[in-house]
Amino acid sequence: TVYHLPEDFYFGGATAAYQVEGATKEDGKGEVIWDKYLHEQGTINPDPAADFYHRYPTDLDLCKKFHINAIRVSIDWARIFPEGTGKLEPRGVAYYHKLFKKCHEDGVEPFVTLHHFDTPQALQDKGGWLSEEMLDAFVDYAKFCFKEFGDEVKYWITINEPTSMAGQQYVSGTFPPAYTNEFAKCFQAEYNQNLVHARIVNAFKAGGYDGKIGVVHALQTVYPASPSEGDKHAAALKDALENRFYLDGTLAGHYSDETLALVQEIIEANDQQMIEIKPEDEEVLTKAAKSLDFVGVNYYFSKFMKEHHGENVFHHNGGGEKGTDVNKMKGVGEEVHPTDLPATDWDWIIYPKGMYDQLKRVHDNYPDVPEIYITENGMGYKDKFLGPDKAIDDAPRIQYLKAHILEVAKAIQDGIPVKGYFVWSLQDQFSWTNGYSKRYGLFYVDFETQARYPKQSAYWYRGLADSKQIS
Ligand code: BGP
């Protein structure tokens, strides 16, 4: 069967400020949580990343040449307010004006995220997502951006993947400030993120801006590893932790009793105290959910859960040593790898059907959300440079993208309102916990010279954008 993607579909490429810009100390930019953390670890340097701060015109020209008509970028909060709040840095503001101008000159629609993992250090010092000061400052910064860039930006995203952030900051410890097994704090951070997202959506709507606003969630589709009751329950717990708490908070504006019971079970199994759900907060959530314009779905892999009654055991496969990833979560379950499913070198299980199932679930359970975008999907791969005149052969990536976009096309045919798709990533970039060897780009970046080379996948993607047909 040949599936058709809509005429007005966005074929995008995704980036995030800290992963591409480099220039972490330039033009008055303030410190973000990654600067100190990475410096102390001493293994990966976020500078110059893909040097997007200086080379954005090159990358946008590539978008144009390859018929990529949308780009996800994020604003680095600390470029604008180096301390998170207070003093404004005009050079940072000027940079984003230049960037958006170039996007429009090239016919590339910018989808702009306000927070993509890069909390200003000054606000982390005050408690990060757990502090009222940070939440208030985030609302102020968002309002500033709407006012300042409102004529140039039509698609706003409040927060990128709150779930990965809270989980990695408080449970697995793979994101700064790297706490482990703090489940109650993790859910408190998630609760606060949902709430501040809603406050920002409400402020945007009250401001009467011309444009759309949404949130981006990392949605791993979770399945039980076997039909046993224990495994099914482990899958429900994992889904509550990684997906449902956020979906309820941002898309329904109300936490269902079932979701809260699962959350409470996880927190109490870890001998911690359940968080407080305040009725007055739910009013704010509901108002925002009702006027939300879209949800962004980042889908990379699915998870298969087995019941687990022991302690927490984590091993993060950040180096691409296949088969080394371990994730056994106390009070939740164990992630297992079904032997018949392929995985990337970083142990991310490749399961395209999970894309369809997740889209269907979002649409069925939260039917009021008017639009869905796939804001990230892609494959980490150890691409090999073949010389300046040869397109890099990334056949496995093409296969991955094709299989996933096919599921998106099926979803659209079934009436699910997916309006665009963004490949993670546009060009090779800095990966938070994996450095530079985990490449995702349509364009290969030689990090020594910063030269760009199109991969085979870039040509394939251009063909798809032109034909809008997939089979
Ligand atoms: C998402 C993030 C991106 C990006 C991507 C790939 O979670 O929004 O910023 O990094 O995943 O992840 P990784 O770099 O860990 O492979």
CSV table of C-alpha atoms and ligand atoms in Angstrom, one decimal:
chain,number,residue,atom,x,y,z
A,1,THR,CA,0.0,0.0,0.0
A,2,VAL,CA,1.2,3.5,-0.8
A,3,TYR,CA,0.4,6.1,1.8
A,4,HIS,CA,0.2,9.8,1.1
A,5,LEU,CA,1.3,12.5,3.5
A,6,PRO,CA,-0.7,15.8,3.4
A,7,GLU,CA,0.3,18.6,1.0
A,8,ASP,CA,0.9,21.0,3.9
A,9,PHE,CA,2.9,18.5,6.0
A,10,TYR,CA,6.0,19.8,7.7
A,11,PHE,CA,9.2,17.8,6.9
A,12,GLY,CA,11.4,19.1,9.6
A,13,GLY,CA,14.8,18.7,11.2
A,14,ALA,CA,15.3,19.1,14.9
A,15,THR,CA,18.0,20.7,17.0
A,16,ALA,CA,18.4,22.0,20.6
A,17,ALA,CA,20.4,25.1,21.6
A,18,TYR,CA,22.9,23.4,23.9
A,19,GLN,CA,23.5,20.5,21.5
A,20,VAL,CA,24.3,22.6,18.5
A,21,GLU,CA,25.2,26.2,19.3
A,22,GLY,CA,28.5,25.8,21.0
A,23,ALA,CA,29.7,29.3,22.0
A,24,THR,CA,28.8,28.5,25.6
A,25,LYS,CA,30.8,31.5,26.9
A,26,GLU,CA,30.2,33.9,24.1
A,27,ASP,CA,28.3,37.2,24.0
A,28,GLY,CA,27.6,37.3,27.7
A,29,LYS,CA,25.8,33.9,27.9
A,30,GLY,CA,25.2,32.7,31.5
A,31,GLU,CA,26.1,29.3,32.9
A,32,VAL,CA,23.6,26.5,32.5
A,33,ILE,CA,23.5,23.3,34.5
A,34,TRP,CA,25.5,21.4,32.0
A,35,ASP,CA,28.6,23.7,32.0
A,36,LYS,CA,29.8,22.9,35.4
A,37,TYR,CA,28.7,19.3,35.4
A,38,LEU,CA,30.4,18.4,32.1
A,39,HIS,CA,33.5,20.4,33.1
A,40,GLU,CA,33.8,18.4,36.4
A,41,GLN,CA,33.3,15.1,34.6
A,42,GLY,CA,35.9,16.1,32.1
A,43,THR,CA,34.9,13.6,29.4
A,44,ILE,CA,32.7,15.5,26.9
A,45,ASN,CA,33.1,19.2,25.9
A,46,PRO,CA,29.9,20.9,24.7
A,47,ASP,CA,32.1,23.4,22.7
A,48,PRO,CA,31.9,24.0,19.9
A,49,ALA,CA,29.2,21.3,19.3
A,50,ALA,CA,28.0,21.9,15.7
A,51,ASP,CA,28.9,25.6,16.0
A,52,PHE,CA,25.4,26.6,15.1
A,53,TYR,CA,25.8,29.9,16.8
A,54,HIS,CA,28.0,30.9,13.9
A,55,ARG,CA,27.0,28.4,11.2
A,56,TYR,CA,23.2,28.6,11.4
A,57,PRO,CA,23.1,30.2,7.9
A,58,THR,CA,24.9,27.1,6.5
A,59,ASP,CA,22.5,24.7,8.1
A,60,LEU,CA,19.5,26.7,7.0
A,61,ASP,CA,20.8,26.8,3.5
A,62,LEU,CA,21.1,23.0,3.7
A,63,CYS,CA,17.4,22.9,4.9
A,64,LYS,CA,16.4,24.9,1.8
A,65,LYS,CA,18.5,22.7,-0.5
A,66,PHE,CA,17.0,19.5,0.9
A,67,HIS,CA,13.4,20.8,1.0
A,68,ILE,CA,13.3,20.7,4.8
A,69,ASN,CA,10.5,23.2,5.5
A,70,ALA,CA,10.6,23.4,9.3
A,71,ILE,CA,13.3,23.4,12.0
A,72,ARG,CA,13.1,22.8,15.7
A,73,VAL,CA,15.4,25.2,17.6
A,74,SER,CA,15.4,26.1,21.2
A,75,ILE,CA,16.2,29.4,22.9
A,76,ASP,CA,19.0,29.1,25.5
A,77,TRP,CA,17.4,31.0,28.4
A,78,ALA,CA,20.8,32.0,29.8
A,79,ARG,CA,21.8,33.7,26.5
A,80,ILE,CA,18.9,36.1,27.2
A,81,PHE,CA,18.9,36.2,31.0
A,82,PRO,CA,22.3,35.1,32.0
A,83,GLU,CA,21.2,34.7,35.6
A,84,GLY,CA,17.8,33.3,34.7
A,85,THR,CA,16.1,36.5,35.7
A,86,GLY,CA,16.9,40.2,36.0
A,87,LYS,CA,19.6,41.5,33.8
A,88,LEU,CA,18.9,41.1,30.0
A,89,GLU,CA,21.7,40.3,27.5
A,90,PRO,CA,20.9,42.1,24.3
A,91,ARG,CA,23.5,40.2,22.3
A,92,GLY,CA,21.6,37.0,23.0
A,93,VAL,CA,18.3,38.6,21.9
A,94,ALA,CA,19.9,39.8,18.7
A,95,TYR,CA,21.2,36.3,17.9
A,96,TYR,CA,17.8,34.8,18.0
A,97,HIS,CA,16.3,37.6,15.9
A,98,LYS,CA,19.0,36.9,13.3
A,99,LEU,CA,18.3,33.2,13.4
A,100,PHE,CA,14.5,33.5,13.0
A,101,LYS,CA,15.0,36.0,10.1
A,102,LYS,CA,17.3,33.5,8.3
A,103,CYS,CA,14.7,30.8,8.8
A,104,HIS,CA,12.0,32.8,7.1
A,105,GLU,CA,14.3,33.9,4.3
A,106,ASP,CA,14.9,30.3,3.5
A,107,GLY,CA,11.2,29.3,3.9
A,108,VAL,CA,11.9,27.1,7.0
A,109,GLU,CA,9.3,27.4,9.7
A,110,PRO,CA,10.9,27.7,13.2
A,111,PHE,CA,9.3,25.6,16.0
A,112,VAL,CA,10.8,27.2,19.1
A,113,THR,CA,11.3,25.5,22.4
A,114,LEU,CA,11.7,27.7,25.5
A,115,HIS,CA,13.3,25.1,27.7
A,116,HIS,CA,15.3,22.2,26.3
A,117,PHE,CA,17.2,20.7,29.3
A,118,ASP,CA,19.3,23.9,29.8
A,119,THR,CA,18.2,25.4,33.1
A,120,PRO,CA,20.3,28.5,34.0
A,121,GLN,CA,22.8,27.5,36.8
A,122,ALA,CA,21.7,30.5,38.9
A,123,LEU,CA,18.2,29.0,39.1
A,124,GLN,CA,19.4,25.5,39.7
A,125,ASP,CA,21.2,26.9,42.7
A,126,LYS,CA,17.9,28.0,44.0
A,127,GLY,CA,16.4,24.5,43.7
A,128,GLY,CA,15.7,24.1,39.9
A,129,TRP,CA,12.2,22.7,39.2
A,130,LEU,CA,11.6,22.3,42.9
A,131,SER,CA,11.8,26.0,43.6
A,132,GLU,CA,9.0,28.6,43.2
A,133,GLU,CA,11.6,31.2,42.1
A,134,MET,CA,12.6,29.1,39.1
A,135,LEU,CA,8.9,28.6,38.1
A,136,ASP,CA,8.2,32.3,38.4
A,137,ALA,CA,11.3,33.2,36.5
A,138,PHE,CA,10.4,30.7,33.7
A,139,VAL,CA,7.0,32.4,33.3
A,140,ASP,CA,8.7,35.8,33.0
A,141,TYR,CA,11.2,34.6,30.5
A,142,ALA,CA,8.5,33.0,28.4
A,143,LYS,CA,6.4,36.2,28.4
A,144,PHE,CA,9.5,38.1,27.4
A,145,CYS,CA,10.0,35.8,24.4
A,146,PHE,CA,6.4,36.0,23.3
A,147,LYS,CA,6.6,39.8,23.2
A,148,GLU,CA,10.1,40.0,21.7
A,149,PHE,CA,9.8,37.3,19.1
A,150,GLY,CA,6.1,37.0,18.6
A,151,ASP,CA,6.2,38.4,15.1
A,152,GLU,CA,8.8,35.9,14.0
A,153,VAL,CA,7.7,32.7,15.8
A,154,LYS,CA,4.4,31.0,15.2
A,155,TYR,CA,5.0,27.7,16.9
A,156,TRP,CA,6.0,27.7,20.5
A,157,ILE,CA,6.9,24.8,22.7
A,158,THR,CA,7.0,25.3,26.5
A,159,ILE,CA,9.2,22.4,27.7
A,160,ASN,CA,11.0,19.7,25.9
A,161,GLU,CA,10.6,16.2,27.4
A,162,PRO,CA,9.9,17.1,31.0
A,163,THR,CA,9.8,13.4,31.7
A,164,SER,CA,13.4,12.6,30.6
A,165,MET,CA,14.5,15.6,32.5
A,166,ALA,CA,13.0,14.8,35.9
A,167,GLY,CA,13.7,11.1,35.6
A,168,GLN,CA,17.4,11.7,34.8
A,169,GLN,CA,17.8,14.4,37.3
A,170,TYR,CA,16.3,12.6,40.2
A,171,VAL,CA,16.1,8.9,39.6
A,172,SER,CA,18.8,7.6,37.3
A,173,GLY,CA,21.2,10.4,38.0
A,174,THR,CA,22.3,10.8,34.4
A,175,PHE,CA,21.4,14.5,34.1
A,176,PRO,CA,22.7,17.2,36.5
A,177,PRO,CA,22.3,17.7,39.4
A,178,ALA,CA,22.4,13.8,39.2
A,179,TYR,CA,20.4,12.7,42.2
A,180,THR,CA,19.5,9.0,42.3
A,181,ASN,CA,16.3,7.2,43.5
A,182,GLU,CA,14.6,10.4,44.6
A,183,PHE,CA,11.1,9.3,43.3
A,184,ALA,CA,9.1,11.8,45.3
A,185,LYS,CA,11.3,14.7,44.2
A,186,CYS,CA,11.1,13.4,40.6
A,187,PHE,CA,7.3,13.5,40.7
A,188,GLN,CA,7.3,16.9,42.5
A,189,ALA,CA,9.5,18.2,39.7
A,190,GLU,CA,7.1,16.7,37.1
A,191,TYR,CA,4.1,18.2,38.9
A,192,ASN,CA,5.8,21.6,38.9
A,193,GLN,CA,6.7,21.3,35.2
A,194,ASN,CA,3.1,20.5,34.3
A,195,LEU,CA,2.0,23.5,36.3
A,196,VAL,CA,4.5,26.0,35.0
A,197,HIS,CA,3.8,24.8,31.4
A,198,ALA,CA,0.1,25.5,32.0
A,199,ARG,CA,0.8,29.0,33.5
A,200,ILE,CA,2.8,29.8,30.4
A,201,VAL,CA,0.1,28.5,28.0
A,202,ASN,CA,-2.4,30.6,29.9
A,203,ALA,CA,-0.2,33.7,29.7
A,204,PHE,CA,0.3,33.2,26.0
A,205,LYS,CA,-3.5,32.9,25.4
A,206,ALA,CA,-4.2,36.0,27.6
A,207,GLY,CA,-1.6,37.9,25.6
A,208,GLY,CA,-3.6,37.3,22.4
A,209,TYR,CA,-0.5,36.3,20.4
A,210,ASP,CA,-0.9,35.1,16.9
A,211,GLY,CA,0.6,31.6,16.9
A,212,LYS,CA,0.3,28.2,18.4
A,213,ILE,CA,1.6,26.8,21.6
A,214,GLY,CA,2.3,23.2,22.7
A,215,VAL,CA,4.5,20.9,24.8
A,216,VAL,CA,6.8,18.2,23.7
A,217,HIS,CA,6.8,14.8,25.5
A,218,ALA,CA,9.1,11.8,25.2
A,219,LEU,CA,6.6,9.0,24.8
A,220,GLN,CA,8.0,5.5,25.0
A,221,THR,CA,5.3,3.0,24.3
A,222,VAL,CA,5.3,0.5,27.2
A,223,TYR,CA,4.3,-3.1,26.8
A,224,PRO,CA,4.3,-6.0,29.3
A,225,ALA,CA,7.0,-8.5,28.5
A,226,SER,CA,4.6,-11.4,29.0
A,227,PRO,CA,0.8,-11.6,29.6
A,228,SER,CA,1.4,-12.3,33.3
A,229,GLU,CA,-0.4,-10.0,35.8
A,230,GLY,CA,2.9,-8.9,37.3
A,231,ASP,CA,4.4,-7.8,34.0
A,232,LYS,CA,1.2,-6.0,33.0
A,233,HIS,CA,1.2,-4.1,36.3
A,234,ALA,CA,4.9,-3.3,35.8
A,235,ALA,CA,4.0,-1.9,32.4
A,236,ALA,CA,1.2,0.2,33.9
A,237,LEU,CA,3.6,1.6,36.5
A,238,LYS,CA,6.3,2.5,34.0
A,239,ASP,CA,3.7,4.1,31.7
A,240,ALA,CA,2.5,6.2,34.6
A,241,LEU,CA,6.0,7.3,35.5
A,242,GLU,CA,7.2,8.1,31.9
A,243,ASN,CA,4.0,9.0,30.0
A,244,ARG,CA,0.7,9.2,31.8
A,245,PHE,CA,1.4,11.6,34.6
A,246,TYR,CA,2.5,14.2,32.0
A,247,LEU,CA,-0.2,13.4,29.5
A,248,ASP,CA,-2.9,13.8,32.2
A,249,GLY,CA,-1.4,17.0,33.5
A,250,THR,CA,-0.9,18.8,30.2
A,251,LEU,CA,-3.5,17.3,27.8
A,252,ALA,CA,-6.4,16.6,30.1
A,253,GLY,CA,-5.5,19.1,32.8
A,254,HIS,CA,-6.5,16.6,35.4
A,255,TYR,CA,-4.8,13.6,37.0
A,256,SER,CA,-7.0,10.6,36.9
A,257,ASP,CA,-7.4,8.5,40.1
A,258,GLU,CA,-5.8,5.6,38.4
A,259,THR,CA,-2.7,7.6,37.4
A,260,LEU,CA,-2.4,9.0,40.9
A,261,ALA,CA,-2.7,5.5,42.5
A,262,LEU,CA,0.1,4.3,40.3
A,263,VAL,CA,2.3,7.3,41.2
A,264,GLN,CA,1.6,6.8,44.9
A,265,GLU,CA,2.5,3.1,44.6
A,266,ILE,CA,5.9,4.0,43.0
A,267,ILE,CA,6.7,6.6,45.6
A,268,GLU,CA,5.7,4.5,48.6
A,269,ALA,CA,7.5,1.4,47.4
A,270,ASN,CA,10.6,3.6,47.6
A,271,ASP,CA,9.7,4.6,51.2
A,272,GLN,CA,9.1,8.2,50.2
A,273,GLN,CA,6.1,10.5,50.7
A,274,MET,CA,3.4,11.0,48.1
A,275,ILE,CA,3.3,14.5,46.7
A,276,GLU,CA,0.4,16.9,47.2
A,277,ILE,CA,-2.0,17.5,44.4
A,278,LYS,CA,-3.6,20.9,45.0
A,279,PRO,CA,-7.2,21.6,43.7
A,280,GLU,CA,-6.3,25.2,42.8
A,281,ASP,CA,-3.5,24.0,40.6
A,282,GLU,CA,-5.8,21.7,38.7
A,283,GLU,CA,-7.8,24.8,37.7
A,284,VAL,CA,-4.7,26.2,36.0
A,285,LEU,CA,-4.0,22.9,34.3
A,286,THR,CA,-7.5,22.5,33.0
A,287,LYS,CA,-7.6,26.0,31.6
A,288,ALA,CA,-4.4,25.4,29.7
A,289,ALA,CA,-5.3,21.9,28.5
A,290,LYS,CA,-8.5,23.3,27.0
A,291,SER,CA,-6.6,25.9,24.9
A,292,LEU,CA,-3.5,23.9,24.0
A,293,ASP,CA,-2.9,24.0,20.3
A,294,PHE,CA,-0.7,20.9,19.9
A,295,VAL,CA,1.4,18.2,21.5
A,296,GLY,CA,4.8,17.2,20.2
A,297,VAL,CA,5.6,13.5,20.4
A,298,ASN,CA,9.3,12.4,20.6
A,299,TYR,CA,9.3,8.7,19.9
A,300,TYR,CA,12.5,6.6,19.6
A,301,PHE,CA,11.8,3.2,21.1
A,302,SER,CA,9.4,1.1,23.1
A,303,LYS,CA,9.9,-0.6,26.4
A,304,PHE,CA,9.0,-4.1,27.5
A,305,MET,CA,8.5,-4.6,31.2
A,306,LYS,CA,9.0,-7.4,33.6
A,307,GLU,CA,8.0,-7.3,37.2
A,308,HIS,CA,10.9,-6.5,39.6
A,309,HIS,CA,10.8,-6.6,43.3
A,310,GLY,CA,14.3,-5.8,44.2
A,311,GLU,CA,16.4,-2.6,44.5
A,312,ASN,CA,17.2,-0.1,41.9
A,313,VAL,CA,20.0,-1.2,39.4
A,314,PHE,CA,20.9,1.1,36.6
A,315,HIS,CA,23.6,1.0,34.0
A,316,HIS,CA,23.5,3.7,31.3
A,317,ASN,CA,25.0,2.6,28.0
A,318,GLY,CA,26.4,5.9,27.0
A,319,GLY,CA,29.3,4.5,24.9
A,320,GLY,CA,27.3,2.4,22.4
A,321,GLU,CA,28.5,-0.9,23.8
A,322,LYS,CA,25.5,-3.0,22.8
A,323,GLY,CA,23.9,-5.2,25.5
A,324,THR,CA,25.2,-3.2,28.5
A,325,ASP,CA,22.1,-1.3,29.4
A,326,VAL,CA,20.4,-2.2,32.7
A,327,ASN,CA,17.3,-0.7,34.1
A,328,LYS,CA,15.6,-2.3,37.1
A,329,MET,CA,13.5,0.2,39.0
A,330,LYS,CA,12.4,-0.4,42.5
A,331,GLY,CA,8.6,-0.2,42.8
A,332,VAL,CA,8.3,-0.1,39.0
A,333,GLY,CA,9.8,-3.0,37.1
A,334,GLU,CA,12.6,-4.2,34.9
A,335,GLU,CA,13.2,-3.2,31.2
A,336,VAL,CA,13.9,-6.3,29.1
A,337,HIS,CA,14.9,-6.7,25.5
A,338,PRO,CA,12.8,-9.2,23.6
A,339,THR,CA,15.3,-11.3,21.6
A,340,ASP,CA,13.3,-10.9,18.3
A,341,LEU,CA,13.5,-7.2,18.2
A,342,PRO,CA,16.5,-5.2,16.9
A,343,ALA,CA,18.1,-2.4,18.9
A,344,THR,CA,20.6,0.3,18.3
A,345,ASP,CA,24.2,0.1,19.7
A,346,TRP,CA,22.9,2.1,22.6
A,347,ASP,CA,20.2,-0.6,23.3
A,348,TRP,CA,17.2,1.4,22.2
A,349,ILE,CA,14.7,-1.1,21.0
A,350,ILE,CA,13.6,-0.5,17.4
A,351,TYR,CA,9.8,-1.0,17.2
A,352,PRO,CA,8.1,1.2,14.6
A,353,LYS,CA,4.6,-0.1,15.6
A,354,GLY,CA,5.2,1.6,19.0
A,355,MET,CA,4.9,4.9,17.1
A,356,TYR,CA,1.5,4.0,15.8
A,357,ASP,CA,0.3,2.7,19.1
A,358,GLN,CA,1.5,5.8,21.0
A,359,LEU,CA,-0.2,8.2,18.5
A,360,LYS,CA,-3.4,6.2,18.7
A,361,ARG,CA,-3.3,6.2,22.5
A,362,VAL,CA,-2.7,10.0,22.7
A,363,HIS,CA,-5.5,10.7,20.2
A,364,ASP,CA,-8.0,8.2,21.8
A,365,ASN,CA,-7.3,9.1,25.4
A,366,TYR,CA,-6.9,12.9,24.9
A,367,PRO,CA,-9.2,13.6,22.0
A,368,ASP,CA,-9.3,17.4,22.5
A,369,VAL,CA,-5.7,18.0,21.4
A,370,PRO,CA,-6.2,19.5,17.9
A,371,GLU,CA,-2.8,18.8,16.4
A,372,ILE,CA,0.1,16.4,16.9
A,373,TYR,CA,3.6,16.8,15.6
A,374,ILE,CA,6.3,14.2,15.7
A,375,THR,CA,8.9,16.5,17.2
A,376,GLU,CA,11.7,14.0,17.3
A,377,ASN,CA,12.4,10.5,15.9
A,378,GLY,CA,15.6,9.2,14.6
A,379,MET,CA,18.4,6.7,15.0
A,380,GLY,CA,21.7,7.0,16.8
A,381,TYR,CA,24.4,5.4,14.6
A,382,LYS,CA,28.2,5.3,14.3
A,383,ASP,CA,28.3,6.9,10.9
A,384,LYS,CA,31.6,6.5,9.0
A,385,PHE,CA,33.0,9.4,6.9
A,386,LEU,CA,33.9,8.1,3.4
A,387,GLY,CA,35.6,11.1,2.0
A,388,PRO,CA,34.4,14.6,0.9
A,389,ASP,CA,32.9,13.4,-2.3
A,390,LYS,CA,30.9,10.5,-1.1
A,391,ALA,CA,27.5,10.6,0.6
A,392,ILE,CA,27.8,8.9,3.9
A,393,ASP,CA,26.1,5.5,3.7
A,394,ASP,CA,23.6,5.3,6.6
A,395,ALA,CA,21.2,2.7,5.2
A,396,PRO,CA,20.1,1.5,8.7
A,397,ARG,CA,19.0,5.0,9.5
A,398,ILE,CA,17.0,5.3,6.3
A,399,GLN,CA,15.3,2.0,7.1
A,400,TYR,CA,14.5,3.3,10.6
A,401,LEU,CA,13.1,6.6,9.4
A,402,LYS,CA,11.1,4.9,6.6
A,403,ALA,CA,9.5,2.3,9.0
A,404,HIS,CA,8.6,5.0,11.5
A,405,ILE,CA,7.2,7.5,9.0
A,406,LEU,CA,5.1,4.7,7.5
A,407,GLU,CA,3.5,4.3,10.9
A,408,VAL,CA,2.9,8.0,11.0
A,409,ALA,CA,1.2,7.9,7.6
A,410,LYS,CA,-1.0,5.0,8.7
A,411,ALA,CA,-2.0,7.1,11.7
A,412,ILE,CA,-2.9,10.0,9.5
A,413,GLN,CA,-5.0,7.7,7.3
A,414,ASP,CA,-6.8,6.6,10.4
A,415,GLY,CA,-7.8,10.1,11.3
A,416,ILE,CA,-5.1,11.0,13.8
A,417,PRO,CA,-4.2,14.7,13.2
A,418,VAL,CA,-0.4,14.5,12.7
A,419,LYS,CA,0.7,17.7,11.0
A,420,GLY,CA,4.4,17.4,10.8
A,421,TYR,CA,7.5,15.3,11.4
A,422,PHE,CA,11.0,16.3,12.6
A,423,VAL,CA,14.0,14.0,12.2
A,424,TRP,CA,16.2,14.0,15.2
A,425,SER,CA,18.5,15.4,14.2
A,426,LEU,CA,19.1,17.9,11.4
A,427,GLN,CA,22.9,17.7,11.6
A,428,ASP,CA,25.1,15.7,13.9
A,429,GLN,CA,25.3,17.2,17.3
A,430,PHE,CA,26.4,16.9,20.9
A,431,SER,CA,24.5,14.2,22.8
A,432,TRP,CA,23.9,15.0,26.5
A,433,THR,CA,25.2,11.7,27.9
A,434,ASN,CA,26.8,10.1,24.9
A,435,GLY,CA,29.0,12.9,23.5
A,436,TYR,CA,29.8,13.1,19.8
A,437,SER,CA,30.0,9.4,18.7
A,438,LYS,CA,26.2,8.9,18.8
A,439,ARG,CA,25.3,10.6,15.5
A,440,TYR,CA,21.7,11.2,14.4
A,441,GLY,CA,22.1,13.9,11.7
A,442,LEU,CA,20.9,14.0,8.1
A,443,PHE,CA,24.1,15.9,7.7
A,444,TYR,CA,27.4,14.6,8.9
A,445,VAL,CA,29.4,17.1,10.9
A,446,ASP,CA,33.2,16.8,10.9
A,447,PHE,CA,33.6,18.2,14.4
A,448,GLU,CA,37.3,19.2,13.7
A,449,THR,CA,36.6,21.4,10.8
A,450,GLN,CA,32.8,21.9,11.2
A,451,ALA,CA,32.3,21.0,7.6
A,452,ARG,CA,28.9,19.5,6.7
A,453,TYR,CA,28.3,16.5,4.4
A,454,PRO,CA,24.9,15.2,3.4
A,455,LYS,CA,24.3,11.6,4.3
A,456,GLN,CA,22.3,9.2,2.1
A,457,SER,CA,19.4,9.8,4.5
A,458,ALA,CA,19.3,13.5,3.6
A,459,TYR,CA,18.8,12.6,-0.1
A,460,TRP,CA,16.2,10.0,0.8
A,461,TYR,CA,14.3,12.5,3.0
A,462,ARG,CA,14.3,15.1,0.2
A,463,GLY,CA,12.8,12.5,-2.1
A,464,LEU,CA,10.1,11.9,0.5
A,465,ALA,CA,9.4,15.6,1.0
A,466,ASP,CA,9.0,15.9,-2.8
A,467,SER,CA,6.8,12.8,-3.4
A,468,LYS,CA,5.0,12.8,-0.1
A,469,GLN,CA,4.5,9.1,-0.7
A,470,ILE,CA,5.6,6.2,1.4
A,471,SER,CA,5.1,2.5,1.2
B,1,BGP,C1,15.8,13.4,23.4
B,1,BGP,C2,16.2,14.9,23.5
B,1,BGP,C3,17.2,15.3,22.5
B,1,BGP,C4,18.2,14.3,22.1
B,1,BGP,C5,17.5,12.9,21.8
B,1,BGP,C6,18.5,11.8,21.6
B,1,BGP,O1,15.6,12.9,24.6
B,1,BGP,O2,15.1,15.7,23.5
B,1,BGP,O3,17.8,16.5,23.1
B,1,BGP,O4,19.3,14.3,22.7
B,1,BGP,O5,16.7,12.6,22.8
B,1,BGP,O6,19.0,11.4,22.8
B,1,BGP,P1,20.5,11.0,23.0
B,1,BGP,O7,21.3,12.2,22.6
B,1,BGP,O8,20.6,10.7,24.5
B,1,BGP,O9,20.7,9.8,22.2
